[in-house]
Tab-separated table of C-alpha atoms and ligand atoms in Angstrom:
chain	number	residue	atom	x	y	z
A	30	UNK	CA	-0.112	0.021	-0.079
A	31	UNK	CA	1.612	3.256	-1.152
A	32	UNK	CA	1.105	6.686	1.550
A	33	UNK	CA	1.174	9.119	-1.713
A	34	UNK	CA	-2.107	10.352	-1.801
A	35	UNK	CA	-4.043	9.951	-5.189
A	36	UNK	CA	-5.448	13.324	-6.371
A	37	UNK	CA	-8.983	12.982	-6.773
A	38	UNK	CA	-9.772	13.863	-10.706
A	39	UNK	CA	-12.724	16.156	-10.936
A	40	UNK	CA	-15.862	14.673	-12.332
A	41	UNK	CA	-16.289	15.059	-15.917
A	42	UNK	CA	-17.002	18.537	-16.946
A	43	UNK	CA	-20.293	18.644	-19.477
A	44	UNK	CA	-21.757	21.929	-20.991
A	45	UNK	CA	-25.499	20.002	-19.903
A	46	UNK	CA	-26.860	17.006	-18.041
A	47	UNK	CA	-28.694	15.349	-20.448
A	48	UNK	CA	-31.995	13.932	-20.480
A	49	UNK	CA	-32.553	9.942	-21.800
A	50	UNK	CA	-34.689	8.051	-22.217
A	51	UNK	CA	-34.994	4.848	-20.667
A	52	UNK	CA	-36.671	1.575	-20.855
A	53	UNK	CA	-37.019	-1.348	-18.201
A	54	UNK	CA	-35.426	-4.271	-19.364
A	55	UNK	CA	-35.426	-6.081	-16.442
A	56	UNK	CA	-36.538	-6.278	-12.717
A	57	UNK	CA	-36.584	-8.038	-9.591
A	58	UNK	CA	-37.948	-7.950	-5.729
A	59	UNK	CA	-34.716	-7.239	-3.437
A	60	UNK	CA	-37.236	-7.041	-0.246
A	61	UNK	CA	-41.369	-7.142	0.080
A	62	UNK	CA	-41.152	-3.083	-0.861
A	63	UNK	CA	-38.193	-2.876	-2.561
A	64	UNK	CA	-37.134	-3.347	-6.103
A	65	UNK	CA	-33.907	-3.308	-8.343
A	66	UNK	CA	-35.180	-2.003	-11.357
A	67	UNK	CA	-32.386	-2.418	-15.261
A	68	UNK	CA	-32.663	0.102	-17.438
A	69	UNK	CA	-31.728	0.218	-21.030
A	70	UNK	CA	-30.314	4.113	-21.410
A	71	UNK	CA	-28.968	4.470	-24.670
A	72	UNK	CA	-26.549	7.205	-25.431
A	73	UNK	CA	-26.339	7.171	-21.029
A	74	UNK	CA	-22.557	8.824	-20.779
A	75	UNK	CA	-21.278	6.225	-18.245
A	76	UNK	CA	-20.999	7.226	-13.926
A	77	UNK	CA	-19.109	6.080	-10.812
A	78	UNK	CA	-20.216	4.869	-7.768
A	79	UNK	CA	-22.158	7.036	-5.453
A	80	UNK	CA	-23.646	9.173	-8.168
A	81	UNK	CA	-27.210	9.617	-8.338
A	82	UNK	CA	-29.619	9.889	-11.538
A	83	UNK	CA	-33.168	12.078	-11.608
A	84	UNK	CA	-35.999	10.068	-12.734
A	85	UNK	CA	-39.018	11.893	-14.052
A	86	UNK	CA	-42.817	10.116	-14.897
A	87	UNK	CA	-44.505	11.837	-17.004
A	88	UNK	CA	-48.805	10.813	-16.934
A	89	UNK	CA	-50.065	10.495	-20.907
A	90	UNK	CA	-52.128	14.213	-20.265
A	91	UNK	CA	-48.072	15.251	-19.251
A	92	UNK	CA	-48.666	15.711	-15.409
A	93	UNK	CA	-44.836	15.157	-14.165
A	94	UNK	CA	-43.110	14.058	-10.798
A	95	UNK	CA	-39.550	13.820	-10.545
A	96	UNK	CA	-37.518	12.173	-7.880
A	97	UNK	CA	-33.341	11.304	-7.223
A	98	UNK	CA	-32.323	7.766	-7.224
A	99	UNK	CA	-28.938	6.560	-6.593
A	100	UNK	CA	-26.997	4.181	-8.961
A	101	UNK	CA	-26.629	0.494	-8.000
A	102	UNK	CA	-24.336	-1.051	-10.573
A	103	UNK	CA	-21.484	-0.333	-11.477
A	104	UNK	CA	-20.297	1.774	-14.376
A	105	UNK	CA	-21.373	0.501	-17.911
A	106	UNK	CA	-22.854	1.889	-21.051
A	107	UNK	CA	-26.168	2.061	-21.861
A	108	UNK	CA	-27.131	-0.136	-18.548
A	109	UNK	CA	-27.933	1.610	-15.556
A	110	UNK	CA	-29.802	-0.490	-12.134
A	111	UNK	CA	-31.490	1.747	-9.185
A	112	UNK	CA	-33.095	0.287	-6.439
A	113	UNK	CA	-36.053	1.564	-5.205
A	114	UNK	CA	-37.711	1.520	-1.533
A	115	UNK	CA	-41.687	1.902	-2.067
A	116	UNK	CA	-42.892	4.652	0.610
A	117	UNK	CA	-45.851	4.107	1.483
A	118	UNK	CA	-48.438	6.594	0.369
A	119	UNK	CA	-45.282	8.317	-1.912
A	120	UNK	CA	-45.949	9.339	-5.419
A	121	UNK	CA	-43.006	8.108	-7.535
A	122	UNK	CA	-41.356	5.287	-5.910
A	123	UNK	CA	-44.362	3.012	-5.973
A	124	UNK	CA	-45.010	3.209	-9.671
A	125	UNK	CA	-41.438	1.874	-10.087
A	126	UNK	CA	-41.386	-0.964	-7.827
A	127	UNK	CA	-44.861	-2.427	-8.282
A	128	UNK	CA	-46.207	-0.390	-11.142
A	129	UNK	CA	-43.911	-0.543	-13.753
A	130	UNK	CA	-43.748	-3.348	-16.264
A	131	UNK	CA	-40.488	-4.288	-18.545
A	132	UNK	CA	-41.110	-2.255	-21.759
A	133	UNK	CA	-42.811	0.741	-20.262
A	134	UNK	CA	-40.035	3.721	-20.118
A	135	UNK	CA	-39.356	6.607	-17.958
A	136	UNK	CA	-37.006	10.246	-18.383
A	137	UNK	CA	-34.063	9.496	-16.499
A	138	UNK	CA	-30.703	12.605	-16.274
A	139	UNK	CA	-27.310	11.870	-14.590
A	140	UNK	CA	-25.329	11.029	-13.882
A	141	UNK	CA	-25.432	13.538	-10.788
A	142	UNK	CA	-23.186	14.445	-7.903
A	143	UNK	CA	-19.661	14.387	-7.809
A	144	UNK	CA	-19.085	14.367	-3.625
A	145	UNK	CA	-20.343	11.378	-2.824
A	146	UNK	CA	-18.646	9.255	-5.057
A	147	UNK	CA	-15.382	6.755	-5.022
A	148	UNK	CA	-13.517	5.509	-7.939
A	149	UNK	CA	-10.919	2.705	-8.037
A	150	UNK	CA	-8.146	5.061	-8.045
A	151	UNK	CA	-8.456	5.301	-4.695
A	152	UNK	CA	-6.310	3.525	-2.295
A	153	UNK	CA	-7.057	4.070	1.103
A	154	UNK	CA	-9.271	2.251	3.293
A	155	UNK	CA	-13.393	3.122	3.233
A	156	UNK	CA	-15.665	2.551	5.938
A	157	UNK	CA	-19.257	2.917	4.330
A	158	UNK	CA	-22.372	3.271	6.903
A	159	UNK	CA	-25.673	2.594	5.165
A	160	UNK	CA	-29.096	2.834	6.824
A	161	UNK	CA	-32.048	1.321	4.967
A	162	UNK	CA	-32.306	2.579	1.329
A	163	UNK	CA	-28.494	4.250	1.990
A	164	UNK	CA	-26.709	1.182	0.790
A	165	UNK	CA	-27.697	1.904	-2.339
A	166	UNK	CA	-25.167	3.910	-3.537
A	167	UNK	CA	-22.185	2.127	-1.269
A	168	UNK	CA	-23.587	-1.131	-2.978
A	169	UNK	CA	-22.584	0.242	-6.632
A	170	UNK	CA	-18.921	1.448	-4.408
A	171	UNK	CA	-18.335	-1.974	-3.198
A	172	UNK	CA	-19.139	-3.426	-6.640
A	173	UNK	CA	-16.880	-0.804	-7.975
A	174	UNK	CA	-13.984	-2.100	-6.201
A	175	UNK	CA	-14.546	-5.791	-6.900
A	176	UNK	CA	-15.118	-5.020	-10.655
A	177	UNK	CA	-12.528	-2.524	-10.720
A	178	UNK	CA	-9.977	-5.378	-9.086
A	179	UNK	CA	-9.032	-2.587	-6.675
A	180	UNK	CA	-7.448	-3.980	-3.273
A	181	UNK	CA	-8.530	-0.963	-0.987
A	182	UNK	CA	-9.704	-2.477	2.329
A	183	UNK	CA	-13.613	-1.552	2.642
A	184	UNK	CA	-15.332	-2.010	5.782
A	185	UNK	CA	-19.302	-1.849	5.391
A	186	UNK	CA	-21.405	-1.070	7.965
A	187	UNK	CA	-25.398	-1.691	7.245
A	188	UNK	CA	-28.297	-1.286	9.532
A	189	UNK	CA	-31.208	-2.572	7.993
A	190	UNK	CA	-35.023	-3.136	10.118
A	191	UNK	CA	-34.943	-6.799	9.960
A	192	UNK	CA	-32.949	-9.688	7.851
A	193	UNK	CA	-36.260	-9.038	5.458
A	194	UNK	CA	-35.737	-5.743	5.197
A	195	UNK	CA	-31.369	-6.361	3.648
A	196	UNK	CA	-30.719	-5.354	-0.158
A	197	UNK	CA	-28.521	-7.408	-1.836
A	198	UNK	CA	-28.523	-10.022	0.834
A	199	UNK	CA	-27.158	-13.600	-1.147
A	200	UNK	CA	-24.405	-10.641	-2.865
A	201	UNK	CA	-23.159	-9.359	0.587
A	202	UNK	CA	-22.995	-12.428	2.133
A	203	UNK	CA	-21.034	-13.943	-0.544
A	204	UNK	CA	-18.338	-10.616	-0.612
A	205	UNK	CA	-18.474	-11.504	2.743
A	206	UNK	CA	-17.398	-14.771	2.997
A	207	UNK	CA	-15.258	-14.929	-0.542
A	208	UNK	CA	-13.556	-11.283	-1.032
A	209	UNK	CA	-10.415	-10.651	0.973
A	210	UNK	CA	-10.120	-7.070	2.006
A	211	UNK	CA	-14.053	-6.723	2.591
A	212	UNK	CA	-15.838	-7.018	6.224
A	213	UNK	CA	-19.523	-6.810	6.019
A	214	UNK	CA	-21.052	-6.013	9.167
A	215	UNK	CA	-25.455	-6.288	9.184
A	216	UNK	CA	-26.933	-5.419	11.840
A	217	UNK	CA	-30.417	-4.631	12.586
A	218	UNK	CA	-32.790	-1.534	14.172
A	219	UNK	CA	-36.319	-3.524	15.050
A	220	UNK	CA	-35.961	-6.926	15.413
A	221	UNK	CA	-32.194	-9.511	14.027
A	222	UNK	CA	-31.866	-13.237	13.604
A	223	UNK	CA	-32.406	-15.306	16.605
A	224	UNK	CA	-28.870	-16.624	17.140
A	225	UNK	CA	-27.436	-12.553	16.589
A	226	UNK	CA	-24.625	-11.523	19.595
A	227	UNK	CA	-26.236	-8.180	18.757
A	228	UNK	CA	-29.253	-7.169	20.316
A	229	UNK	CA	-31.204	-5.304	17.644
A	230	UNK	CA	-31.717	-1.697	18.112
A	231	UNK	CA	-30.003	1.847	16.492
A	232	UNK	CA	-26.542	2.318	15.267
A	233	UNK	CA	-24.077	2.024	18.649
A	234	UNK	CA	-20.173	3.468	18.650
A	235	UNK	CA	-19.372	-0.627	18.826
A	236	UNK	CA	-20.618	-0.711	15.704
A	237	UNK	CA	-18.251	1.485	14.343
A	238	UNK	CA	-14.574	1.311	14.115
A	239	UNK	CA	-12.610	3.716	15.198
A	240	UNK	CA	-10.658	5.909	12.815
A	241	UNK	CA	-7.300	4.222	14.097
A	242	UNK	CA	-8.059	0.903	14.049
A	243	UNK	CA	-7.310	0.003	10.305
A	244	UNK	CA	-3.127	-0.416	9.560
A	245	UNK	CA	-3.754	1.557	6.763
A	246	UNK	CA	-4.512	4.732	8.234
A	247	UNK	CA	-8.151	6.761	8.800
A	248	UNK	CA	-10.624	5.825	6.274
A	249	UNK	CA	-12.211	7.594	3.991
A	250	UNK	CA	-16.192	7.383	5.129
A	251	UNK	CA	-19.271	7.330	3.242
A	252	UNK	CA	-22.360	7.709	5.099
A	253	UNK	CA	-25.831	7.326	3.296
A	254	UNK	CA	-29.798	6.621	4.567
A	255	UNK	CA	-32.362	8.923	6.073
A	256	UNK	CA	-31.532	12.314	7.197
A	257	UNK	CA	-32.064	10.540	11.319
A	258	UNK	CA	-30.066	7.922	10.317
A	259	UNK	CA	-27.430	10.231	8.616
A	260	UNK	CA	-26.887	12.579	11.642
A	261	UNK	CA	-27.173	9.961	14.524
A	262	UNK	CA	-24.203	8.137	12.424
A	263	UNK	CA	-22.592	10.922	12.051
A	264	UNK	CA	-22.322	12.256	15.402
A	265	UNK	CA	-21.184	8.468	16.161
A	266	UNK	CA	-18.523	8.476	13.639
A	267	UNK	CA	-17.169	11.826	15.828
A	268	UNK	CA	-17.053	10.178	18.795
A	269	UNK	CA	-14.884	7.451	17.296
A	270	UNK	CA	-12.497	9.599	16.044
A	271	UNK	CA	-13.388	9.870	12.307
A	272	UNK	CA	-12.358	13.607	11.448
A	273	UNK	CA	-15.762	16.162	9.861
A	274	UNK	CA	-13.317	16.428	6.943
A	275	UNK	CA	-12.524	12.443	5.811
A	276	UNK	CA	-16.701	12.186	6.523
A	277	UNK	CA	-19.586	11.979	3.000
A	278	UNK	CA	-22.825	12.175	3.289
A	279	UNK	CA	-25.998	11.739	1.416
A	280	UNK	CA	-29.741	12.152	3.010
A	281	UNK	CA	-32.337	10.561	1.224
A	282	UNK	CA	-34.719	12.525	3.029
A	283	UNK	CA	-37.320	11.739	5.622
A	284	UNK	CA	-38.397	8.800	3.145
A	285	UNK	CA	-35.432	7.017	2.193
A	286	UNK	CA	-36.036	3.773	4.004
B	2	UNK	CA	-37.854	15.225	-23.791
B	3	UNK	CA	-41.403	14.457	-23.369
B	4	UNK	CA	-41.311	9.729	-22.150
B	5	UNK	CA	-44.699	8.985	-21.132
B	6	UNK	CA	-44.534	6.347	-18.047
B	7	UNK	CA	-47.649	3.811	-19.257
B	8	UNK	CA	-49.805	3.475	-16.191
B	9	UNK	CA	-48.048	6.569	-14.478
B	10	UNK	CA	-51.094	8.412	-13.287
B	11	UNK	CA	-49.445	10.580	-10.011
B	12	UNK	CA	-51.053	12.448	-6.996
B	13	UNK	CA	-52.011	16.029	-8.203
B	14	UNK	CA	-53.354	17.555	-5.760
B	15	UNK	CA	-53.757	21.479	-6.411
B	16	UNK	CA	-51.962	22.287	-8.339
B	17	UNK	CA	-50.702	25.552	-6.796
B	18	UNK	CA	-48.674	28.574	-8.863
B	19	UNK	CA	-46.207	28.987	-6.267
B	20	UNK	CA	-44.706	25.642	-6.846
B	21	UNK	CA	-41.859	26.286	-9.312
B	22	UNK	CA	-41.425	23.394	-11.628
B	23	UNK	CA	-40.404	19.846	-11.240
B	24	UNK	CA	-41.039	20.707	-7.745
B	25	UNK	CA	-43.394	18.611	-5.355
B	26	UNK	CA	-44.698	19.991	-2.503
B	27	UNK	CA	-43.841	18.518	0.830
B	28	UNK	CA	-44.562	19.065	4.600
B	29	UNK	CA	-41.645	17.611	6.207
B	30	UNK	CA	-38.614	19.250	6.098
B	31	UNK	CA	-35.339	17.723	4.348
B	32	UNK	CA	-31.569	17.875	5.059
B	33	UNK	CA	-29.388	18.183	1.962
B	34	UNK	CA	-25.750	18.690	3.629
B	35	UNK	CA	-22.456	16.708	2.080
B	36	UNK	CA	-20.778	15.508	5.902
B	37	UNK	CA	-21.257	15.954	9.472
B	38	UNK	CA	-23.503	18.752	10.903
B	39	UNK	CA	-21.068	21.312	12.399
B	40	UNK	CA	-21.474	21.849	16.229
B	41	UNK	CA	-20.722	25.849	16.737
B	42	UNK	CA	-21.087	27.312	20.275
B	43	UNK	CA	-22.538	30.860	19.877
B	44	UNK	CA	-19.386	32.087	22.001
B	45	UNK	CA	-17.280	31.120	19.449
B	46	UNK	CA	-19.771	31.933	16.538
B	47	UNK	CA	-18.508	35.091	13.904
B	48	UNK	CA	-19.351	35.866	10.592
B	49	UNK	CA	-16.641	37.535	8.735
B	50	UNK	CA	-17.398	40.352	6.384
B	51	UNK	CA	-14.377	40.682	3.386
B	52	UNK	CA	-14.865	44.099	1.433
B	53	UNK	CA	-12.660	43.783	-2.120
B	54	UNK	CA	-10.061	45.604	-0.775
B	55	UNK	CA	-9.243	43.499	1.904
B	56	UNK	CA	-10.848	45.359	5.125
B	57	UNK	CA	-12.114	42.385	6.829
B	58	UNK	CA	-15.196	42.937	9.696
B	59	UNK	CA	-16.593	40.503	12.431
B	60	UNK	CA	-19.858	40.177	13.499
B	61	UNK	CA	-20.183	38.327	16.854
B	62	UNK	CA	-23.473	36.235	18.551
B	63	UNK	CA	-24.329	39.162	20.740
B	64	UNK	CA	-23.864	41.895	18.000
B	65	UNK	CA	-25.989	40.239	15.452
B	66	UNK	CA	-28.752	39.930	18.324
B	67	UNK	CA	-28.761	43.006	18.794
B	68	UNK	CA	-29.106	43.618	15.445
B	69	UNK	CA	-32.662	44.999	13.780
B	70	UNK	CA	-34.396	41.500	12.336
B	71	UNK	CA	-37.634	40.985	10.623
B	72	UNK	CA	-39.871	37.643	10.768
B	73	UNK	CA	-39.646	36.403	7.096
B	74	UNK	CA	-42.742	34.496	5.311
B	75	UNK	CA	-41.323	32.739	2.129
B	76	UNK	CA	-41.489	29.531	0.060
B	77	UNK	CA	-38.063	27.387	-0.378
B	78	UNK	CA	-37.336	25.669	-3.557
B	79	UNK	CA	-35.093	22.376	-2.753
B	80	UNK	CA	-32.949	20.792	-6.087
B	81	UNK	CA	-33.638	17.523	-4.529
B	82	UNK	CA	-37.541	18.611	-6.078
B	83	UNK	CA	-39.055	19.968	-2.876
B	84	UNK	CA	-40.639	22.852	-1.981
B	85	UNK	CA	-42.450	23.915	1.326
B	86	UNK	CA	-44.541	27.095	0.736
B	87	UNK	CA	-45.442	29.956	3.982
B	88	UNK	CA	-42.097	28.961	5.936
B	89	UNK	CA	-41.771	31.603	8.975
B	90	UNK	CA	-38.007	32.671	9.831
B	91	UNK	CA	-36.668	35.500	11.423
B	92	UNK	CA	-33.224	36.859	10.712
B	93	UNK	CA	-30.646	39.968	9.844
B	94	UNK	CA	-30.957	41.687	6.439
B	95	UNK	CA	-28.216	41.323	4.606
B	96	UNK	CA	-28.043	44.991	3.665
B	97	UNK	CA	-27.759	45.840	7.568
B	98	UNK	CA	-24.928	43.445	7.671
B	99	UNK	CA	-23.101	44.921	4.898
B	100	UNK	CA	-23.947	48.217	5.035
B	101	UNK	CA	-21.145	50.501	4.446
B	102	UNK	CA	-19.654	47.281	2.093
B	103	UNK	CA	-19.641	45.839	-0.547
B	104	UNK	CA	-19.513	49.733	-3.326
B	105	UNK	CA	-17.136	47.976	-5.684
B	106	UNK	CA	-18.355	44.298	-5.644
B	107	UNK	CA	-20.511	42.245	-8.360
B	108	UNK	CA	-20.244	38.572	-6.341
B	109	UNK	CA	-19.965	37.446	-2.935
B	110	UNK	CA	-18.421	34.174	-2.103
B	111	UNK	CA	-20.373	32.748	1.011
B	112	UNK	CA	-18.404	30.478	3.101
B	113	UNK	CA	-19.519	28.135	6.029
B	114	UNK	CA	-18.556	26.152	9.245
B	115	UNK	CA	-17.653	22.850	7.469
B	116	UNK	CA	-15.624	24.597	4.756
B	117	UNK	CA	-18.714	24.565	2.484
B	118	UNK	CA	-19.268	27.750	0.375
B	119	UNK	CA	-21.543	29.089	-2.436
B	120	UNK	CA	-21.262	32.029	-4.643
B	121	UNK	CA	-23.759	34.272	-5.564
B	122	UNK	CA	-24.370	37.568	-7.428
B	123	UNK	CA	-24.379	40.584	-4.666
B	124	UNK	CA	-27.562	41.765	-6.245
B	125	UNK	CA	-29.021	38.515	-4.932
B	126	UNK	CA	-28.328	39.606	-1.355
B	127	UNK	CA	-29.752	42.982	-1.372
B	128	UNK	CA	-32.652	44.813	-1.177
B	129	UNK	CA	-34.399	42.612	0.958
B	130	UNK	CA	-34.006	38.969	-1.207
B	131	UNK	CA	-31.959	37.841	1.776
B	132	UNK	CA	-31.373	37.124	5.492
B	133	UNK	CA	-29.090	35.799	7.811
B	134	UNK	CA	-31.144	33.639	9.722
B	135	UNK	CA	-31.043	32.193	12.840
B	136	UNK	CA	-34.588	31.055	14.080
B	137	UNK	CA	-37.163	29.033	12.092
B	138	UNK	CA	-40.735	28.391	12.565
B	139	UNK	CA	-40.833	30.269	16.121
B	140	UNK	CA	-37.401	28.238	17.776
B	141	UNK	CA	-33.687	28.621	17.214
B	142	UNK	CA	-32.611	26.686	13.904
B	143	UNK	CA	-31.738	23.704	14.268
B	144	UNK	CA	-28.415	22.917	13.632
B	145	UNK	CA	-29.381	20.096	10.866
B	146	UNK	CA	-31.248	23.172	9.250
B	147	UNK	CA	-27.957	25.356	9.203
B	148	UNK	CA	-27.991	26.365	12.991
B	149	UNK	CA	-27.080	28.755	14.920
B	150	UNK	CA	-27.456	31.001	11.273
B	151	UNK	CA	-27.556	30.151	7.634
B	152	UNK	CA	-28.217	32.229	4.675
B	153	UNK	CA	-31.540	32.497	3.728
B	154	UNK	CA	-32.172	33.664	0.077
B	155	UNK	CA	-35.446	32.053	-1.207
B	156	UNK	CA	-35.796	32.810	-4.333
B	157	UNK	CA	-32.457	30.782	-5.586
B	158	UNK	CA	-32.407	26.988	-4.905
B	159	UNK	CA	-31.863	26.400	-1.390
B	160	UNK	CA	-27.924	25.453	-1.651
B	161	UNK	CA	-27.623	28.462	-2.372
B	162	UNK	CA	-28.722	29.873	1.275
B	163	UNK	CA	-25.491	28.354	2.381
B	164	UNK	CA	-26.071	26.718	6.552
B	165	UNK	CA	-23.724	27.616	9.132
B	166	UNK	CA	-22.922	30.742	7.585
B	167	UNK	CA	-19.564	31.881	8.559
B	168	UNK	CA	-18.074	34.478	6.165
B	169	UNK	CA	-19.337	36.471	3.324
B	170	UNK	CA	-16.415	37.984	0.976
B	171	UNK	CA	-17.126	40.221	-1.444
B	172	UNK	CA	-15.775	39.923	-4.960
B	173	UNK	CA	-15.495	41.539	-7.840
B	174	UNK	CA	-15.254	38.520	-10.107
B	175	UNK	CA	-17.462	35.095	-9.667
B	176	UNK	CA	-15.937	31.827	-8.503
B	177	UNK	CA	-17.925	28.793	-8.201
B	178	UNK	CA	-18.443	27.744	-4.565
B	179	UNK	CA	-18.866	24.020	-3.136
B	180	UNK	CA	-21.872	22.657	-4.922
B	181	UNK	CA	-21.147	24.876	-7.881
B	182	UNK	CA	-17.818	23.312	-8.270
B	183	UNK	CA	-19.488	19.775	-7.995
B	184	UNK	CA	-21.671	20.374	-10.952
B	185	UNK	CA	-24.754	22.936	-9.579
B	186	UNK	CA	-25.781	25.151	-11.653
B	187	UNK	CA	-23.864	28.738	-10.885
B	188	UNK	CA	-26.984	30.239	-10.635
B	189	UNK	CA	-30.179	28.608	-9.459
B	190	UNK	CA	-33.260	29.704	-10.477
B	191	UNK	CA	-36.224	27.525	-9.460
B	192	UNK	CA	-38.239	28.997	-11.793
B	193	UNK	CA	-35.829	28.371	-14.682
B	194	UNK	CA	-34.846	25.065	-13.189
B	195	UNK	CA	-31.178	25.798	-12.791
B	196	UNK	CA	-30.339	22.511	-10.851
B	197	UNK	CA	-27.270	21.861	-12.609
B	198	UNK	CA	-24.078	23.191	-14.370
B	199	UNK	CA	-25.062	24.406	-18.027
B	200	UNK	CA	-29.585	24.200	-17.130
C	307	LIG	C1	-29.458	12.197	-4.301
C	307	LIG	C2	-30.753	11.281	-3.457
C	307	LIG	C3	-30.387	9.386	-3.921
C	307	LIG	C4	-32.026	8.666	-3.758
C	307	LIG	N1	-31.486	7.567	-3.612
C	307	LIG	C5	-32.652	6.790	-3.020
C	307	LIG	C6	-32.591	5.005	-3.455
C	307	LIG	O1	-31.389	4.944	-4.266
C	307	LIG	N2	-33.405	4.664	-3.307
C	307	LIG	C7	-34.696	4.951	-2.508
C	307	LIG	O2	-35.107	4.359	-2.883
C	307	LIG	N3	-34.712	6.553	-2.337
C	307	LIG	C8	-33.886	6.993	-3.396
C	307	LIG	N4	-33.749	8.275	-2.438
C	307	LIG	C9	-35.365	9.207	-2.060
C	307	LIG	C10	-36.187	9.293	-3.218
C	307	LIG	O3	-35.992	10.137	-4.341
C	307	LIG	C11	-37.585	9.654	-2.943
C	307	LIG	O4	-37.770	10.543	-2.141
C	307	LIG	C12	-38.470	8.405	-2.388
C	307	LIG	O5	-38.141	7.684	-2.977
C	307	LIG	C13	-39.987	8.925	-1.829
C	307	LIG	O6	-40.930	9.230	-2.713
C	307	LIG	P1	-42.407	9.313	-3.150
C	307	LIG	O7	-42.379	10.271	-4.718
C	307	LIG	O8	-42.220	7.490	-3.267
C	307	LIG	O9	-42.792	9.258	-2.125
C	307	LIG	P2	-43.121	11.089	-1.909
C	307	LIG	O10	-44.421	11.418	-2.498
C	307	LIG	O11	-42.350	11.855	-1.884
C	307	LIG	O12	-43.456	10.802	-0.420
C	307	LIG	C14	-42.767	10.634	0.912
C	307	LIG	C15	-43.533	10.166	1.847
C	307	LIG	O13	-44.209	11.588	2.400
C	307	LIG	C16	-45.781	10.571	2.492
C	307	LIG	N5	-46.463	12.162	1.843
C	307	LIG	C17	-46.163	13.033	1.130
C	307	LIG	N6	-47.124	13.948	0.835
C	307	LIG	C18	-48.443	12.873	0.979
C	307	LIG	C19	-49.510	12.909	0.800
C	307	LIG	N7	-49.692	14.367	-0.200
C	307	LIG	N8	-50.384	12.049	0.338
C	307	LIG	C20	-49.868	10.853	1.060
C	307	LIG	N9	-48.789	10.596	1.534
C	307	LIG	C21	-47.670	12.136	1.448
C	307	LIG	C22	-45.657	9.683	1.675
C	307	LIG	O14	-46.241	8.559	3.047
C	307	LIG	C23	-44.330	8.823	1.342
C	307	LIG	O15	-43.672	8.087	2.445
C	307	LIG	C24	-33.148	8.971	-2.711
C	307	LIG	C25	-32.835	10.647	-2.697
C	307	LIG	C26	-31.859	11.909	-2.719
C	307	LIG	C27	-32.293	13.316	-2.576
């Protein structure tokens, strides 16, 4: 592991962020209320792990609604994967989770966001802290790490309500078992597994590694989830010695998971 | 581009002419920030004002509290597409804070605890269009929403209303701030949907 700091190139600059026509190609349920949607997006310029898109749904009379969704997949020309949690009573997410069928279309624009972003040139250790649907952009980083053959040490702390609310459960299990340099901790806030040594409950200081606990120096930290989760997690991170400048956050608003 | 999404109905309440294009109304108050919420003690709080010639002055918390403040009722619009109508704030007009400064400036760089910054044309901060706000809905401003004090420029997307404000630097020329460097629009007019660079 080198100690030379890697200068982080700024996100590709382009004149404007274009709207694209996106067609639903494939999809599957991650949980009973969350779905991964795979879109074919001709002309997609590619993206970096952690970035998001703005999705616009338009009804046949022209009425439209727009929301942001993180990209779950690794960079690819023309394929964009999102994972959406249905918010009860929500306007956009229940359509994406329950109503949209393969072949249906929406407008999508991106990639957006240059801050919550990880690229494989970065070698320092990474700590990912996810609450609920906040796993989505952090999963893209983990996938990108493995896809690019990076050896950056990754530690994911993922808090979900119950084991039934875990996104990417099999994939995370397999990464945790088979990929060296990656630690995966799943925590449950409402109720966990019967043999879980950790009692269910919100994130606690003991769930978060201390800043000086890795052999390679303090990690770069990414936190994502509903606002209250991010607020709570960043306070714990500060108490565990993580400097504010090392912590990048994204708040999904009150309904993010 | 107009792409119809089959089977999408939407939740159209009454359409309110106060809601800009691409925005939806919310009753809650979501948060957009890039890092941990800075915790700022009032004893340490300062608002530095730097003029184009380098002249600096600092406003302390007791001084801010001693300035005439106003109750402001405005609509606010976040680039993440929520809008909130008739929000009630208390703050000091930027006109009052800048009195006497900035005669040669055309732009301002507003800085915050935590290292964020945002750029605005100076005229968007003057003539009763912007405040340094320290109360929201009758209570002291919550740190997650920018307390102890934030800029409030309601006619632009909310990222221009820098949370945890600690400096206004008057400038002759423009330079992008934190979010603007990361791809957000340099001006951010919600009525023109100026969300991202190039819009
Ligand atoms: C940068 C970013 C990335 C994001 N990434 C993801 C992601 O990867 N996955 C994901 O799932 N989400 C993500 N989100 C959240 C997403 O953008 C939406 O906020 C979320 O899907 C809810 O949208 P909605 O239209 O379904 O709900 P909304 O219509 O916005 O409503 C939100 C909640 O408010 C309630 N509500 C509001 N108004 C009414 C009303 N009039 N009647 C009834 N109920 C009401 C609903 O019960 C609902 O639970 C992200 C957000 C941001 C900012």
